[in-house]
mmCIF file with all atom_site columns, C-alpha atoms in Angstrom:
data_model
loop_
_atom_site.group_PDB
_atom_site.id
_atom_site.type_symbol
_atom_site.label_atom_id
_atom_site.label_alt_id
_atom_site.label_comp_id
_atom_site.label_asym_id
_atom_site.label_entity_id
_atom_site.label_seq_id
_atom_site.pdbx_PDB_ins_code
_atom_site.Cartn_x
_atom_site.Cartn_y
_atom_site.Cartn_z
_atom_site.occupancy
_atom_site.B_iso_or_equiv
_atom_site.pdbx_formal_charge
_atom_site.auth_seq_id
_atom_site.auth_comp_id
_atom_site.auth_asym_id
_atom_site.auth_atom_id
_atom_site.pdbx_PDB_model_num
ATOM 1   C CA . UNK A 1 1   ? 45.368  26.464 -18.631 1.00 0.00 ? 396 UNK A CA 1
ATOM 2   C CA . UNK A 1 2   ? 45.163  24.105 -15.676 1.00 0.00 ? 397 UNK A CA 1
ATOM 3   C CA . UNK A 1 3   ? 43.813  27.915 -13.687 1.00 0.00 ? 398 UNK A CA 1
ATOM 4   C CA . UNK A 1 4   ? 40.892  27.514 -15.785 1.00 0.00 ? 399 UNK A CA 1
ATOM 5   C CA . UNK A 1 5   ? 40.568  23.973 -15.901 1.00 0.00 ? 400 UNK A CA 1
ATOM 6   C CA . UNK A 1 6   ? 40.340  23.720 -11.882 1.00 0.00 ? 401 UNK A CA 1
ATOM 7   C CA . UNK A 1 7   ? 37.627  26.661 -12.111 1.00 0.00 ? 402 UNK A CA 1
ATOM 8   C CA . UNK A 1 8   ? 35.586  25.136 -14.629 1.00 0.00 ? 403 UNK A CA 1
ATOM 9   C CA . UNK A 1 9   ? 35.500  21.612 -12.473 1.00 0.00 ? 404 UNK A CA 1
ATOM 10  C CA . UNK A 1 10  ? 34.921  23.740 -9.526  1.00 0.00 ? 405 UNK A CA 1
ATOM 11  C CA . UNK A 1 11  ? 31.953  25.473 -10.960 1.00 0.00 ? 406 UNK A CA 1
ATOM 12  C CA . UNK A 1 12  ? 30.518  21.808 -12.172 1.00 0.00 ? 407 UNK A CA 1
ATOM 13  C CA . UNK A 1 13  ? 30.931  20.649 -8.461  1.00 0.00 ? 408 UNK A CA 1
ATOM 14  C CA . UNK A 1 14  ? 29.114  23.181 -7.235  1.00 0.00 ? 409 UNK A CA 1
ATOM 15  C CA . UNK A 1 15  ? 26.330  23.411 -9.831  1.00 0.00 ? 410 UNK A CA 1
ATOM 16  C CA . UNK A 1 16  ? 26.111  19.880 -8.822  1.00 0.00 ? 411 UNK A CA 1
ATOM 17  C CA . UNK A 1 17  ? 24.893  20.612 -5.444  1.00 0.00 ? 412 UNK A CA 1
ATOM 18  C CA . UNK A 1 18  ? 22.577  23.200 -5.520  1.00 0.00 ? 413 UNK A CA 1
ATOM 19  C CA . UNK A 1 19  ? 19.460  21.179 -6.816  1.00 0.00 ? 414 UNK A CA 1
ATOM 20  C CA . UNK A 1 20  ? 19.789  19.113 -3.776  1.00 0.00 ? 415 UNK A CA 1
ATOM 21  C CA . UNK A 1 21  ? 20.184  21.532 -1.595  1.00 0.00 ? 416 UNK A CA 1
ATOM 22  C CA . UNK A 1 22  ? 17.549  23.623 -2.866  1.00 0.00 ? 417 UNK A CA 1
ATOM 23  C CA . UNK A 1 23  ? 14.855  20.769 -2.305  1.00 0.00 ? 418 UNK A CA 1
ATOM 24  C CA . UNK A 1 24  ? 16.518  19.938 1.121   1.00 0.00 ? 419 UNK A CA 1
ATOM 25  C CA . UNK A 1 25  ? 14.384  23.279 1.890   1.00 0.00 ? 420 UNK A CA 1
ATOM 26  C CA . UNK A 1 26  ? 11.308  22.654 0.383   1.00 0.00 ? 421 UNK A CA 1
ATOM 27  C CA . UNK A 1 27  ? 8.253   21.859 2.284   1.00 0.00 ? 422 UNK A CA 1
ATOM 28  C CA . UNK A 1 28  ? 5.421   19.235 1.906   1.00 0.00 ? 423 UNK A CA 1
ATOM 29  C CA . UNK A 1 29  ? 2.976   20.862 -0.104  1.00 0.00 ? 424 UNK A CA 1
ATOM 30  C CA . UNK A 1 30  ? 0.053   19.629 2.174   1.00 0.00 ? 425 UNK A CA 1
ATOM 31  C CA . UNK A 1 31  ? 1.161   21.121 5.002   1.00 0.00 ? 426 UNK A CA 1
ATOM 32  C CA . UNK A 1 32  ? -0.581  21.723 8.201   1.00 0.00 ? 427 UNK A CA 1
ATOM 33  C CA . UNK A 1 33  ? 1.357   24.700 9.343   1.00 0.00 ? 428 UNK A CA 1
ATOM 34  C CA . UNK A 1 34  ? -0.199  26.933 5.938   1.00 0.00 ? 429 UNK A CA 1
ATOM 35  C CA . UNK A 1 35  ? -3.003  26.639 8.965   1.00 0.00 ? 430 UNK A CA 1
ATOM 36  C CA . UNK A 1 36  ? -1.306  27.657 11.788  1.00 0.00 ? 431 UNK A CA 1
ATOM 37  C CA . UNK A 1 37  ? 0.012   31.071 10.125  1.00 0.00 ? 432 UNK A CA 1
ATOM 38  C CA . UNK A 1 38  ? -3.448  32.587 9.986   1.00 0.00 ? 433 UNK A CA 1
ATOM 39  C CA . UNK A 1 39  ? -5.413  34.736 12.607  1.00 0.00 ? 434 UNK A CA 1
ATOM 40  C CA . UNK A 1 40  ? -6.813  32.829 15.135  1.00 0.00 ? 435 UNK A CA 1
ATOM 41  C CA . UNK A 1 41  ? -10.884 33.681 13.779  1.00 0.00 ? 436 UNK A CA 1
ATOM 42  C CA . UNK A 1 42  ? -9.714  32.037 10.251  1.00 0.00 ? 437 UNK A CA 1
ATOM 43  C CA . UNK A 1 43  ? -8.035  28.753 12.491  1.00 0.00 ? 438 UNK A CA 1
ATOM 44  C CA . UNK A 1 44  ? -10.905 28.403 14.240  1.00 0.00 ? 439 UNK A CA 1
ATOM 45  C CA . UNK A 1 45  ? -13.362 28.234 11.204  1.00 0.00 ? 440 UNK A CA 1
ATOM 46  C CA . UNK A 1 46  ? -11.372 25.767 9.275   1.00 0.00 ? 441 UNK A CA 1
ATOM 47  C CA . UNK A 1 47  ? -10.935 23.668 12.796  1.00 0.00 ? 442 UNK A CA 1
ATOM 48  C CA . UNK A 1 48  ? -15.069 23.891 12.545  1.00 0.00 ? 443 UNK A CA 1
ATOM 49  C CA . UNK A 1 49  ? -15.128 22.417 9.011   1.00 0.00 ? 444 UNK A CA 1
ATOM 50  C CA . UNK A 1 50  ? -12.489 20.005 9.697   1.00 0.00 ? 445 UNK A CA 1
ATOM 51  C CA . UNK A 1 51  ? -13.126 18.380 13.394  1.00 0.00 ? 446 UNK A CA 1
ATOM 52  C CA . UNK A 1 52  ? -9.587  16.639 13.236  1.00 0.00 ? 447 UNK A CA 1
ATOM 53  C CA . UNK A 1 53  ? -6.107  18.042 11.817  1.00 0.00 ? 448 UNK A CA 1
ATOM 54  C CA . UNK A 1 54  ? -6.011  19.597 8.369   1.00 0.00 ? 449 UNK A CA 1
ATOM 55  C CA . UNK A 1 55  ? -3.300  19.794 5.561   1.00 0.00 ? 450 UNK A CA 1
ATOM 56  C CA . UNK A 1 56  ? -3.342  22.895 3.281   1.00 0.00 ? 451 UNK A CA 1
ATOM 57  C CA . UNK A 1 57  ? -1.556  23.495 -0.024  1.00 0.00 ? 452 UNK A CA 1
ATOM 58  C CA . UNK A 1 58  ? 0.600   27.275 -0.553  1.00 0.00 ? 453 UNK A CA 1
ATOM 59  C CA . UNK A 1 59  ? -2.570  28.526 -2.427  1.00 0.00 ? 454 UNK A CA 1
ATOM 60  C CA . UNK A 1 60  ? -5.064  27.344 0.745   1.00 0.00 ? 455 UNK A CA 1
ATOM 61  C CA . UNK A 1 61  ? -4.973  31.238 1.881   1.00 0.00 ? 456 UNK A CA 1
ATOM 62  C CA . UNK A 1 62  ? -4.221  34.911 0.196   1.00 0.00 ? 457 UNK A CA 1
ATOM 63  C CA . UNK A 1 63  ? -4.253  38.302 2.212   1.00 0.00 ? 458 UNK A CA 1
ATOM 64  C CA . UNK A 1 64  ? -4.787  41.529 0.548   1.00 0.00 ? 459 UNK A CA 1
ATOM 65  C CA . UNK A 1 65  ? -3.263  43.900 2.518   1.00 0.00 ? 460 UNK A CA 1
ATOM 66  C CA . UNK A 1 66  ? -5.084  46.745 1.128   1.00 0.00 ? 461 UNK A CA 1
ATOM 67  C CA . UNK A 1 67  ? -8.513  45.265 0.995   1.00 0.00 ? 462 UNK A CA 1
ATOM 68  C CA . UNK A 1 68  ? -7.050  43.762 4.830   1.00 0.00 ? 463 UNK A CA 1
ATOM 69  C CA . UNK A 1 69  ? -8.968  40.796 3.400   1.00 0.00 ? 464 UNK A CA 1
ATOM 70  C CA . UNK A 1 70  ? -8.081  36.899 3.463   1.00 0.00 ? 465 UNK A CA 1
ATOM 71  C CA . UNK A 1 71  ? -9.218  34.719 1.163   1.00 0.00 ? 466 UNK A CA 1
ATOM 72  C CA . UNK A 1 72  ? -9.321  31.086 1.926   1.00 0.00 ? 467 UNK A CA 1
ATOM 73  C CA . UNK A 1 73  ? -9.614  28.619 -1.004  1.00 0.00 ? 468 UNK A CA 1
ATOM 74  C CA . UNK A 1 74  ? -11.216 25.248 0.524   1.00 0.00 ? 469 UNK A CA 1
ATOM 75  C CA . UNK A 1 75  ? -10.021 23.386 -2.460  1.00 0.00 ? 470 UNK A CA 1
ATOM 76  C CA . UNK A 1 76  ? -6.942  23.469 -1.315  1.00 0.00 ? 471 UNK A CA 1
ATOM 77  C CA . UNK A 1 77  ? -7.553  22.033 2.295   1.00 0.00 ? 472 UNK A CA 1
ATOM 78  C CA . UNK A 1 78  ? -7.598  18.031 3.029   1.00 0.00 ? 473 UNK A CA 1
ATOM 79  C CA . UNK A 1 79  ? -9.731  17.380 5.760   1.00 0.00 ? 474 UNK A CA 1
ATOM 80  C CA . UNK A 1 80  ? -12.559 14.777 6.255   1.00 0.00 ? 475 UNK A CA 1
ATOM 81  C CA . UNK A 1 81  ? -15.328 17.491 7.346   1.00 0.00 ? 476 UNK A CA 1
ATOM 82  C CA . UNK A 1 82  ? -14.933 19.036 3.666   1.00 0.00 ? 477 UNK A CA 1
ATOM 83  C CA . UNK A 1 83  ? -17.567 16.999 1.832   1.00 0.00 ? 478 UNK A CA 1
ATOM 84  C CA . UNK A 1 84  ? -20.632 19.669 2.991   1.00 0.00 ? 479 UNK A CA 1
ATOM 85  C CA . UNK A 1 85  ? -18.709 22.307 1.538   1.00 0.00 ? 480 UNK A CA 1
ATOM 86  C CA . UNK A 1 86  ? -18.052 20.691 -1.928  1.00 0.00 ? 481 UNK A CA 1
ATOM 87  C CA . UNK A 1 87  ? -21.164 20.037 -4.490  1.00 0.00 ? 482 UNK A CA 1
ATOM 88  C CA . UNK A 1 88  ? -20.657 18.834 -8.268  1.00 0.00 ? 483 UNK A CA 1
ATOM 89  C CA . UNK A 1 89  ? -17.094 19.925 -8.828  1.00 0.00 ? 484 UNK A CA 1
ATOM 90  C CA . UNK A 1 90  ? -17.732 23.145 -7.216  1.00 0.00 ? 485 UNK A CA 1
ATOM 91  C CA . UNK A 1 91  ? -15.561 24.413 -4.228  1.00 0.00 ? 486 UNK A CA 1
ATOM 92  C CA . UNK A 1 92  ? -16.672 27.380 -1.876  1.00 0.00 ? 487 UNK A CA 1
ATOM 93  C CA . UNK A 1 93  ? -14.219 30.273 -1.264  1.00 0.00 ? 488 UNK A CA 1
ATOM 94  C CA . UNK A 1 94  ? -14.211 32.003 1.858   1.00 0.00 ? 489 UNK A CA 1
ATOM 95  C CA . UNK A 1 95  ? -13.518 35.877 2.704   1.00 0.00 ? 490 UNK A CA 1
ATOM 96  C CA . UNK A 1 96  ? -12.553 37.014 5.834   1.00 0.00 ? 491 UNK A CA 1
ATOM 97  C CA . UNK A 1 97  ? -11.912 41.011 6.271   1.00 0.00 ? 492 UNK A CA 1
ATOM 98  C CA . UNK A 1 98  ? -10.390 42.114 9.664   1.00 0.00 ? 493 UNK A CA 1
ATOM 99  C CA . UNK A 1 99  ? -12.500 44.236 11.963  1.00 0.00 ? 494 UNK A CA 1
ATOM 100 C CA . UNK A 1 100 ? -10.336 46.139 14.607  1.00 0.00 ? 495 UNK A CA 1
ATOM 101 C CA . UNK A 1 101 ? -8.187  43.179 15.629  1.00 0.00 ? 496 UNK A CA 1
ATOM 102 C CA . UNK A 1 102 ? -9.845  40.607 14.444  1.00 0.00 ? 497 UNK A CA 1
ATOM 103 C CA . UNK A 1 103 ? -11.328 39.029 11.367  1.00 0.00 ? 498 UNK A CA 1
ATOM 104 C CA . UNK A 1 104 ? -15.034 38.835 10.325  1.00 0.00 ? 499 UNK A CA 1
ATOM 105 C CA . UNK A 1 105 ? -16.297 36.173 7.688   1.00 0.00 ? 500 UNK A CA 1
ATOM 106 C CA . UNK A 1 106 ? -18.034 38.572 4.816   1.00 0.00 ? 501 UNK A CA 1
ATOM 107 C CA . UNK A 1 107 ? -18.662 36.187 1.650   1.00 0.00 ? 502 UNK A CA 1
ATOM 108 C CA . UNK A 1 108 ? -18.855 32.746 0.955   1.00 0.00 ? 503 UNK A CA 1
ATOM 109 C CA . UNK A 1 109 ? -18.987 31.830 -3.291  1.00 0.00 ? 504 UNK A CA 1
ATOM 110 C CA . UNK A 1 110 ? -18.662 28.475 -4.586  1.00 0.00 ? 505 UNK A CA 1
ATOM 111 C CA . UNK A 1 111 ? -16.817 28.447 -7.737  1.00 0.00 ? 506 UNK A CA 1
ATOM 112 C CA . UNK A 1 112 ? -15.197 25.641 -9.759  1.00 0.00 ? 507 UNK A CA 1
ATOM 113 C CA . UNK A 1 113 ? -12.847 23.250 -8.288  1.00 0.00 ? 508 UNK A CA 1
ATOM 114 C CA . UNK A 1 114 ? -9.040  23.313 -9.788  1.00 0.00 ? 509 UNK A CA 1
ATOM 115 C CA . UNK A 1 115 ? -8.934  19.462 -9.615  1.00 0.00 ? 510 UNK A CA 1
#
């Protein structure tokens, strides 16, 4: 009896701990290094758009590794050049498909904004 007693307070201690050390690990959602994992063509056009740091959300940027296509989702980039590329809750989408090594902006669709 005290056996299962000193199990079940175990398993309570450490059910205890996990949720905090589970968001120990979690990063900011606006987070400028989303940026810095992408090909250097795609860092260059949002450092275009943006003229100063930018923050991007998990959903900023997709790859399809069949279509060896990015998508990049400006709605989910803060940066202060972004206002030319927003128009009456619209926000554009951007494709990028890689050519040889590097990657070549193909389409450009505005779309509605999930804000």
């Amino acid at each position: 009896m005290i056996v299962r007693i000193l199990l079940l307070a175990c398993s309570f201690l450490l059910a205890s701990e996990l949720p905090a050390a589970s968001q120990q690990s979690k990063d900011d959602p606006w987070n400028p290094h989303h940026i810095d994992a992408l090909p250097p063509d795609i860092r260059h056009y949002i450092a275009a758009i943006c003229k100063e740091p930018a923050k991007a959300q998990h959903d900023f940027a997709t790859y399809s590794p069949t279509e060896r296509r990015w998508r990049i989702n400006l709605e989910y980039l803060r940066c202060d050049g972004l206002r030319d590329f927003r128009r009456k809750g619209q926000c554009l989408d951007v494709d990028f498909i890689q050519v040889g090594s590097r990657f070549r902006l193909t389409k450009t669709q505005y779309r509605e904004c999930g804000f």
